[in-house]
Tab-separated table of C-alpha atoms in Angstrom:
chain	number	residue	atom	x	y	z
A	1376	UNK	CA	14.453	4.844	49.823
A	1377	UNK	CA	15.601	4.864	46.125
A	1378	UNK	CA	16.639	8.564	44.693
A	1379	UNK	CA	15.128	9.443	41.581
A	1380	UNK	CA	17.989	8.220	39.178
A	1381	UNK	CA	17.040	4.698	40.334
A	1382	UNK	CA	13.351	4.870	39.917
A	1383	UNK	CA	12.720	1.707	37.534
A	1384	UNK	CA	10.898	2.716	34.388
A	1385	UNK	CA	7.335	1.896	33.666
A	1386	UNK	CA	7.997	1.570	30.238
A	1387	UNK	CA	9.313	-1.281	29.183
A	1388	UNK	CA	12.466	-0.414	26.269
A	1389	UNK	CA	10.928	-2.741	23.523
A	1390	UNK	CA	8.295	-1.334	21.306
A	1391	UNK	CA	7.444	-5.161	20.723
A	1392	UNK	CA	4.655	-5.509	23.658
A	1393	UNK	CA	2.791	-2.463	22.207
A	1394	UNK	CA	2.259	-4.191	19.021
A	1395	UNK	CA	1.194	-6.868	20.759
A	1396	UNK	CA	-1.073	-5.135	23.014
A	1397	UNK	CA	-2.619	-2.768	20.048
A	1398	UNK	CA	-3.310	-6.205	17.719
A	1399	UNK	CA	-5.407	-7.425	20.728
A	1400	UNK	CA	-6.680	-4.142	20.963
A	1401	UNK	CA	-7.909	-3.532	17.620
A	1402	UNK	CA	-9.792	-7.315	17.649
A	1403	UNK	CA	-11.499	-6.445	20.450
A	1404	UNK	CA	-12.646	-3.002	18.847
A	1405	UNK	CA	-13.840	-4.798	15.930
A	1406	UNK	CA	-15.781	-7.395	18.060
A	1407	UNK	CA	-17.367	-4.306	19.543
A	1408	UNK	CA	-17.897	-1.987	16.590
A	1409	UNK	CA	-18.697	-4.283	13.856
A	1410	UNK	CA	-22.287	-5.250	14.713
A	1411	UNK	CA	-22.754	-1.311	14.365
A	1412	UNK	CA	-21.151	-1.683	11.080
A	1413	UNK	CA	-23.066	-4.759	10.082
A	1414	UNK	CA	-26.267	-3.266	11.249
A	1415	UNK	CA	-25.739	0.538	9.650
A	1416	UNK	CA	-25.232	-1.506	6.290
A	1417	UNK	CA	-27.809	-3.353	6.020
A	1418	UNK	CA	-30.162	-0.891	7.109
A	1419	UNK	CA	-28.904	1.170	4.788
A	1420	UNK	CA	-29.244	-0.835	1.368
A	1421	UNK	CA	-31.671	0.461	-0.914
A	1422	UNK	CA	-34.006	-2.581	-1.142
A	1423	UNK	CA	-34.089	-3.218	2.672
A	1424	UNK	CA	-36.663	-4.652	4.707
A	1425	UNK	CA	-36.022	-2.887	7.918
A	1426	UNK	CA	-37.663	0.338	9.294
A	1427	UNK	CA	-34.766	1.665	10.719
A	1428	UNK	CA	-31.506	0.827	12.591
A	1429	UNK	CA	-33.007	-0.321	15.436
A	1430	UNK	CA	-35.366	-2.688	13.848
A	1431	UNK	CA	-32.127	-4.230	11.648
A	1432	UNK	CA	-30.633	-5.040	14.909
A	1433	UNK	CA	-33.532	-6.564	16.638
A	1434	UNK	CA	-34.537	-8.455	13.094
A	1435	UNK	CA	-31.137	-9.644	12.975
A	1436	UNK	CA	-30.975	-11.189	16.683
A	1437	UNK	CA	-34.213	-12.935	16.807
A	1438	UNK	CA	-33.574	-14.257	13.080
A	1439	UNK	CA	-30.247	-15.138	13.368
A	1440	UNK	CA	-29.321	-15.145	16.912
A	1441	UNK	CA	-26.307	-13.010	18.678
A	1442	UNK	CA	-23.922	-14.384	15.696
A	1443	UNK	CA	-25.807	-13.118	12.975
A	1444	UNK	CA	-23.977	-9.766	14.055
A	1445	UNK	CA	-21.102	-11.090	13.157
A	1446	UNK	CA	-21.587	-12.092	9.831
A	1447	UNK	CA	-18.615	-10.826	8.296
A	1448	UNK	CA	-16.117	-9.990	10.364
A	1449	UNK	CA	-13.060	-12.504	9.923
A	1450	UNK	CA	-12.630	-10.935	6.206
A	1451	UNK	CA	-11.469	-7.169	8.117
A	1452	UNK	CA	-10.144	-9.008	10.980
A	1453	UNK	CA	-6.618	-9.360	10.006
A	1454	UNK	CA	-5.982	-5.867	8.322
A	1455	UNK	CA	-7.943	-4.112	11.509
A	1456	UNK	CA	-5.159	-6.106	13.969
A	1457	UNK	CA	-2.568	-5.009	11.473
A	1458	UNK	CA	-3.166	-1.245	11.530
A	1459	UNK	CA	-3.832	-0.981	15.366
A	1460	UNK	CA	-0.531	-3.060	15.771
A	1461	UNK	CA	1.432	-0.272	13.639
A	1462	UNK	CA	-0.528	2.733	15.086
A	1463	UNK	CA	0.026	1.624	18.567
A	1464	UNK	CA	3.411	0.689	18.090
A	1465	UNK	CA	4.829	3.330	16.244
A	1466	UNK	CA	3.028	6.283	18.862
A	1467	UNK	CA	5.156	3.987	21.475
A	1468	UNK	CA	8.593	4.356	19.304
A	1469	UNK	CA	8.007	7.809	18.192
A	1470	UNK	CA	7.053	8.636	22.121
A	1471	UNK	CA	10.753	6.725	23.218
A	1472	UNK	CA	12.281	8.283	20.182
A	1473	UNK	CA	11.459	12.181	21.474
A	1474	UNK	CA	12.365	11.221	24.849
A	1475	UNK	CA	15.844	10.242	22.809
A	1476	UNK	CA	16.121	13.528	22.074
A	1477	UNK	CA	15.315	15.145	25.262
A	1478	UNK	CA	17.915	13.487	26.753
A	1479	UNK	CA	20.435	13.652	24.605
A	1480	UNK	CA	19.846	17.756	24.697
A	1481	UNK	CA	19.973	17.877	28.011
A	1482	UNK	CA	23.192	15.888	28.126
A	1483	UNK	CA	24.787	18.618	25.682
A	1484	UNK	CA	23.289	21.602	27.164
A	1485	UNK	CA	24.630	20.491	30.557
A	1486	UNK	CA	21.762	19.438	32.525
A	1487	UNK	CA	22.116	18.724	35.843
A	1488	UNK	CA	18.458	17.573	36.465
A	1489	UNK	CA	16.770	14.718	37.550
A	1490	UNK	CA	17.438	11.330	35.106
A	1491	UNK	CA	14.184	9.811	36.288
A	1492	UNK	CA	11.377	8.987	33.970
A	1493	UNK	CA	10.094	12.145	32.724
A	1494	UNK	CA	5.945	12.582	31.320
A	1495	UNK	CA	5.291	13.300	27.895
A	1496	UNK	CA	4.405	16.419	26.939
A	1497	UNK	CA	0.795	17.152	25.158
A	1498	UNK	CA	2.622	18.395	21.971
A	1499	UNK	CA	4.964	15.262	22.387
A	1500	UNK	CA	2.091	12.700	22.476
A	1501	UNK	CA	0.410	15.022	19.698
A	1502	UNK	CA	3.681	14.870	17.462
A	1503	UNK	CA	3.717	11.160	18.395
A	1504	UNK	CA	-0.132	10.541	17.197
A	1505	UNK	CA	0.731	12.020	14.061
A	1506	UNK	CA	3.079	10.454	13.235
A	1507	UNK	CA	1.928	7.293	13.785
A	1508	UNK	CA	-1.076	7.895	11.478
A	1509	UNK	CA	0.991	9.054	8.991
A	1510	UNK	CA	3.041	5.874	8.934
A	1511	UNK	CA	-0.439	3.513	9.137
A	1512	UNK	CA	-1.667	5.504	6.166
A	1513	UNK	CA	0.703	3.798	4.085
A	1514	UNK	CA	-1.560	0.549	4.857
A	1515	UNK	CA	-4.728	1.620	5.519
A	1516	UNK	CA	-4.575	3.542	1.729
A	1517	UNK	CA	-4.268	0.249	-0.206
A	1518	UNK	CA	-6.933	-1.504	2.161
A	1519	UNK	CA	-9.418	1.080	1.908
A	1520	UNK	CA	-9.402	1.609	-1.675
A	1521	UNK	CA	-9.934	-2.453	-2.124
A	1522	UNK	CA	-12.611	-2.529	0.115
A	1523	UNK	CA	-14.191	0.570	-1.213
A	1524	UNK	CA	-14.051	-0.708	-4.459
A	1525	UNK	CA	-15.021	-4.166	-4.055
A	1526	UNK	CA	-18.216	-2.813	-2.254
A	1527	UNK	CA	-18.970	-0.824	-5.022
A	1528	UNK	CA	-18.549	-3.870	-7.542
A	1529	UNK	CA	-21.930	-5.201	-9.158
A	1530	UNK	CA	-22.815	-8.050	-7.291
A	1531	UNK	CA	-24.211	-10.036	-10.363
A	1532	UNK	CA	-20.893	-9.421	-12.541
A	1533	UNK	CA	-18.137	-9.394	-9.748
A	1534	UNK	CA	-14.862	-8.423	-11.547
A	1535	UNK	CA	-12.452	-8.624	-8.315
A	1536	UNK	CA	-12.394	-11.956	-6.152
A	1537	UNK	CA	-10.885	-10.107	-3.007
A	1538	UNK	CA	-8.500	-7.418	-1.437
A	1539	UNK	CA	-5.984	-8.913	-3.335
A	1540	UNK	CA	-7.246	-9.461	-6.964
A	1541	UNK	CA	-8.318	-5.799	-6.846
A	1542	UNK	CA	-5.121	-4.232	-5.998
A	1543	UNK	CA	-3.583	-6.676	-8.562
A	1544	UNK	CA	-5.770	-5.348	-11.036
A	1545	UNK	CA	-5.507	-1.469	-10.042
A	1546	UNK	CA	-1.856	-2.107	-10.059
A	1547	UNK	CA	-2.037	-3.434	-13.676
A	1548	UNK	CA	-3.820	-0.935	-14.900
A	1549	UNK	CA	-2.378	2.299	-13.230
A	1550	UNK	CA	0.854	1.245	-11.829
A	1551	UNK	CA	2.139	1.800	-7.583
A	1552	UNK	CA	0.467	4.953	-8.023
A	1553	UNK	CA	-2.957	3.605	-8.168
A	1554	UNK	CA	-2.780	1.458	-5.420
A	1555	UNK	CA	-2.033	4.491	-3.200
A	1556	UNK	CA	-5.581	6.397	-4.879
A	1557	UNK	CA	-6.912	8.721	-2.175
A	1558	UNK	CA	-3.888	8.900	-0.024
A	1559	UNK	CA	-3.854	12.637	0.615
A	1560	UNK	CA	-6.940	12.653	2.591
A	1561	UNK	CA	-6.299	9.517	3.873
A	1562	UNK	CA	-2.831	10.770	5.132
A	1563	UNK	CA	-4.902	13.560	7.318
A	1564	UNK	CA	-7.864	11.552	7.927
A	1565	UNK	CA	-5.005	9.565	9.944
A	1566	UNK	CA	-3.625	12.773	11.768
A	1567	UNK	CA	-6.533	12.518	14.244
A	1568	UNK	CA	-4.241	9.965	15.906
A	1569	UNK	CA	-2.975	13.125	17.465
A	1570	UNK	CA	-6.056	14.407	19.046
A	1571	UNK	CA	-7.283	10.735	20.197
A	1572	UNK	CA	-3.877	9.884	22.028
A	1573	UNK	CA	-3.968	13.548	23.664
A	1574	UNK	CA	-7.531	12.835	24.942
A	1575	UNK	CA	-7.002	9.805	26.504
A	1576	UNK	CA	-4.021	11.806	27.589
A	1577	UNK	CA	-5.840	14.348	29.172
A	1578	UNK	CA	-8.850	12.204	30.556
A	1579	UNK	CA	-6.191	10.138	32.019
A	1580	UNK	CA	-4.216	12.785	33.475
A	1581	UNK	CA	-7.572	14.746	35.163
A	1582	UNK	CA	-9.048	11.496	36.643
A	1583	UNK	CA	-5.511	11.214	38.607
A	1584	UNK	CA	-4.281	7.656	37.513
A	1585	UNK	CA	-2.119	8.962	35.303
A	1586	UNK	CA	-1.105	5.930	32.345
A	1587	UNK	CA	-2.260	3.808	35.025
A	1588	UNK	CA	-5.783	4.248	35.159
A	1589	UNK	CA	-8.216	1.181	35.060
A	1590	UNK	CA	-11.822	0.046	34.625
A	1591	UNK	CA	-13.969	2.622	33.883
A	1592	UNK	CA	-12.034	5.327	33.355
A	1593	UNK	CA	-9.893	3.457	31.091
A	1594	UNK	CA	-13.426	2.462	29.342
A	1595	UNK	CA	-14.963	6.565	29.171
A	1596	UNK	CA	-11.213	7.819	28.087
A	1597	UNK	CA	-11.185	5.241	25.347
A	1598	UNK	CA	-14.119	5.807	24.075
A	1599	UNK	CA	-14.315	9.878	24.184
A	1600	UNK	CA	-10.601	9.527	22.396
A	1601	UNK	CA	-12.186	7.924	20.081
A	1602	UNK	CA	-15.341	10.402	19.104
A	1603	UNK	CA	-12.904	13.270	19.193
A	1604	UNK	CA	-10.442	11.778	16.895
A	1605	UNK	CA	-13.343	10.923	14.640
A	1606	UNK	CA	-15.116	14.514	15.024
A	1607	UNK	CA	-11.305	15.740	13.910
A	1608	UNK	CA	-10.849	14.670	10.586
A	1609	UNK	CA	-14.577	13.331	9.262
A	1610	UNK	CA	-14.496	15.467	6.025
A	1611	UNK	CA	-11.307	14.085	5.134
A	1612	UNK	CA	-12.711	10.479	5.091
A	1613	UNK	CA	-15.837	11.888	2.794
A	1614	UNK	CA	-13.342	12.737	0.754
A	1615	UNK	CA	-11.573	9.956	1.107
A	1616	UNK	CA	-14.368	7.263	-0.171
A	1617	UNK	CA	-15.297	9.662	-3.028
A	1618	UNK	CA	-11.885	9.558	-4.387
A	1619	UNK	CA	-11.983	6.369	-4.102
A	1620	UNK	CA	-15.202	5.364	-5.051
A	1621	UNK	CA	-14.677	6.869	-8.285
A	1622	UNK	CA	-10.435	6.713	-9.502
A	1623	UNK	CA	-10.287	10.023	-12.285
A	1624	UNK	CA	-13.136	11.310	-11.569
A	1625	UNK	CA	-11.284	14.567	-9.288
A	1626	UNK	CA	-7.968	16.321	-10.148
A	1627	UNK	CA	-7.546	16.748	-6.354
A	1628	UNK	CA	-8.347	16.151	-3.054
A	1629	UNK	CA	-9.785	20.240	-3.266
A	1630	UNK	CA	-11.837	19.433	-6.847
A	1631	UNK	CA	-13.502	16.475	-4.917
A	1632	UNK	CA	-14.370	18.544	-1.854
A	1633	UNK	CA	-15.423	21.928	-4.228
A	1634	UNK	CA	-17.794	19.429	-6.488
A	1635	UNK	CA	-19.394	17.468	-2.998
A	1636	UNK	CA	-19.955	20.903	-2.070
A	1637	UNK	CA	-21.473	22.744	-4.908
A	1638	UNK	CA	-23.873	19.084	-5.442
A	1639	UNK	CA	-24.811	18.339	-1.924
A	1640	UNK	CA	-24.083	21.133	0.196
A	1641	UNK	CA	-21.997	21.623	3.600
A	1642	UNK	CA	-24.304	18.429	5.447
A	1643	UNK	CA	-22.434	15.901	2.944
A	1644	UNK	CA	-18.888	16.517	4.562
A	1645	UNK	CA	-20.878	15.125	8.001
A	1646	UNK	CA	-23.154	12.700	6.558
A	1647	UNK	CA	-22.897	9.463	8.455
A	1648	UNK	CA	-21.032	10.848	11.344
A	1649	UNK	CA	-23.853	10.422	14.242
A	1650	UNK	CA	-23.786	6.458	13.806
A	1651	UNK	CA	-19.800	6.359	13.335
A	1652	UNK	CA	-19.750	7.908	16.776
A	1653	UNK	CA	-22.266	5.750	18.373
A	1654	UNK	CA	-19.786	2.827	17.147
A	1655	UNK	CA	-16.536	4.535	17.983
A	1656	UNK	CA	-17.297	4.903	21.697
A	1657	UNK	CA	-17.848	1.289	22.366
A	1658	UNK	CA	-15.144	0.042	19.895
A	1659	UNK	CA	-12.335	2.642	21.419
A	1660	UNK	CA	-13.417	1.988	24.847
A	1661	UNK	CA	-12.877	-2.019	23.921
A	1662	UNK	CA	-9.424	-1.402	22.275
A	1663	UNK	CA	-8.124	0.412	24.903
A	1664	UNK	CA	-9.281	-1.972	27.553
A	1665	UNK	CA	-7.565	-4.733	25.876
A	1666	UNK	CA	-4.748	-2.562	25.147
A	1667	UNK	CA	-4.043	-1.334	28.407
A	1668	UNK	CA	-4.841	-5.227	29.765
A	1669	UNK	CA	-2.394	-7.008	27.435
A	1670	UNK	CA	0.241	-4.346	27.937
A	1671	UNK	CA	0.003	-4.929	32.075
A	1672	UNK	CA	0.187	-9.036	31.767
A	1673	UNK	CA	3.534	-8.472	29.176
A	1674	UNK	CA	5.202	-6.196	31.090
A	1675	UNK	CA	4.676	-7.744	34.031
A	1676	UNK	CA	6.024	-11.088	32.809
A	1677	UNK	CA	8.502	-9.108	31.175
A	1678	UNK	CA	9.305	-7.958	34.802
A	1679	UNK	CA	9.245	-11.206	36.339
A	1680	UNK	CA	11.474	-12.964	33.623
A	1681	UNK	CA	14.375	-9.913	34.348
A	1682	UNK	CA	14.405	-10.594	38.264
A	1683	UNK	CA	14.481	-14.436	37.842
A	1684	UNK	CA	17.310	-13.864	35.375
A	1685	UNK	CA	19.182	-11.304	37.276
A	1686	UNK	CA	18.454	-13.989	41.092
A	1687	UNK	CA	20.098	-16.710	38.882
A	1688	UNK	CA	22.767	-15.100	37.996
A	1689	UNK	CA	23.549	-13.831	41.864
């Protein structure tokens, strides 16, 4: 029977597999969420022909087949497996960098406890979240504001060819700074990493698996995480758009959110929430499937590599 000190870890050391495992995650929520997206658009635009969302779906399938719904979707592709790459792999380092800590303060205070692998704490994997979506606002800024703007471009007179004519051309006009337009509410927009690690956390934790859990409960925890981080912060990506939309139109992040206010009302803060949720149930519940999927087939060969290395040399 092994004591506690010599209870292997579950994690592996390297941060490496998590960015692996959230890329593959965040294709798989796109291939999920983005006929929602497609769909929502298009049903959406002004001049449309559809009755509703529902009849934009069904339109699309019988007129263009299952692949119509994906019209689209290789442009986002890459900076979607980007950002879940950094988010997951940075909650993963921040996560192993706290437990740093831990140890090392227990090491100076004298602790004579077990060395074993200890759980996170709620407030650790909420400091972790955080952090993590501070760090992927530093991407998802730039990439927002060019799609925002290139959406907003006149499709007769196009100015910008792509992503990365526009930020050429922001840059060239208003310097680094412009590039990073809109990054205060995109900064705590982001901070509802916290809240969607915590509850898959906590969903995890109550179904008794643990980080272990599989199938369906990895399925419901993914996609709950993902309407609560959502319901969290879905004024400060109102915001967000607006400021973007329109560059010098708002002295602030507050002036933007004070004008919204006084011209719409309270409703425009959660206009556009119900569908984002009906999409971010499915497309969290995919991500974290594949997550959780990838991350078991690395570390396990990750596993198996170490014992045929460590037989060999015996």
């Amino acid at each position: 029977m092994l004591d506690i000190d010599e209870i292997p870890s579950q994690h592996t050391e390297s941060t490496v597999p998590c960015f692996i495992a959230g890329l593959v995650g965040g294709l798989s929520g796109l291939a999920v969420g983005h006929p929602f997206v497609k769909v929502r658009l298009q049903a959406q635009k002004p001049s449309t022909k559809y009755k509703g969302t529902l009849d934009c779906f069904i339109s699309t399938v019988r007129q263009e087949k299952i692949f119509g719904l994906y019209k689209g979707m290789a442009s986002p592709a890459a900076g979607v497996a980007v950002v879940n790459a950094l988010v997951f792999g940075s909650f993963d380092w921040l996560i192993k960098l706290q437990e740093k800590h831990r140890k090392h303060t227990n090491n100076v205070i004298g602790s004579s406890g077990a060395t074993g692998v200890l759980q996170p704490s709620l407030l650790q994997i909420m400091a972790a979240g955080m952090g993590a979506g501070v760090i992927t606002s530093f991407v998802t800024c730039p990439m927002e504001l060019a799609k925002v703007q290139l959406q907003n471009q006149t499709i007769s007179t196009p100015t910008m060819k792509g992503p990365i004519d526009c930020l050429t051309q922001i840059y060239k006009r208003r310097g680094i700074r412009g590039c990073f337009t809109g990054m205060a509410p995109t900064v705590i927009r982001e901070l509802s990493f916290g809240p969607y690690f915590v509850t898959y956390e906590c969903i995890s934790r109550v179904s008794g698996g643990g980080r272990d859990i599989t199938g369906p409960k990895v399925i419901f925890a993914g996609g709950i995480a993902g309407m609560i981080a959502w319901c969290s912060t879905y004024p400060a990506d109102v915001i967000k758009t607006r400021i973007q939309a329109n560059p010098g139109e708002y002295k602030s992040m507050i002036d933007c959110a004070r004008q919204c206010y006084k011209s719409e009302g309270i409703n425009i803060m959660f206009r556009g929430l119900f569908p984002t949720l009906l999409r971010a149930f499915p497309s969290n519940a995919a991500t974290f499937v594949a997550y959780t999927w990838t991350m078991k087939v690395l570390t396990e060969d990750t596993r198996a590599l170490g014992q045929s290395t460590a037989a060999a040399i015996i």
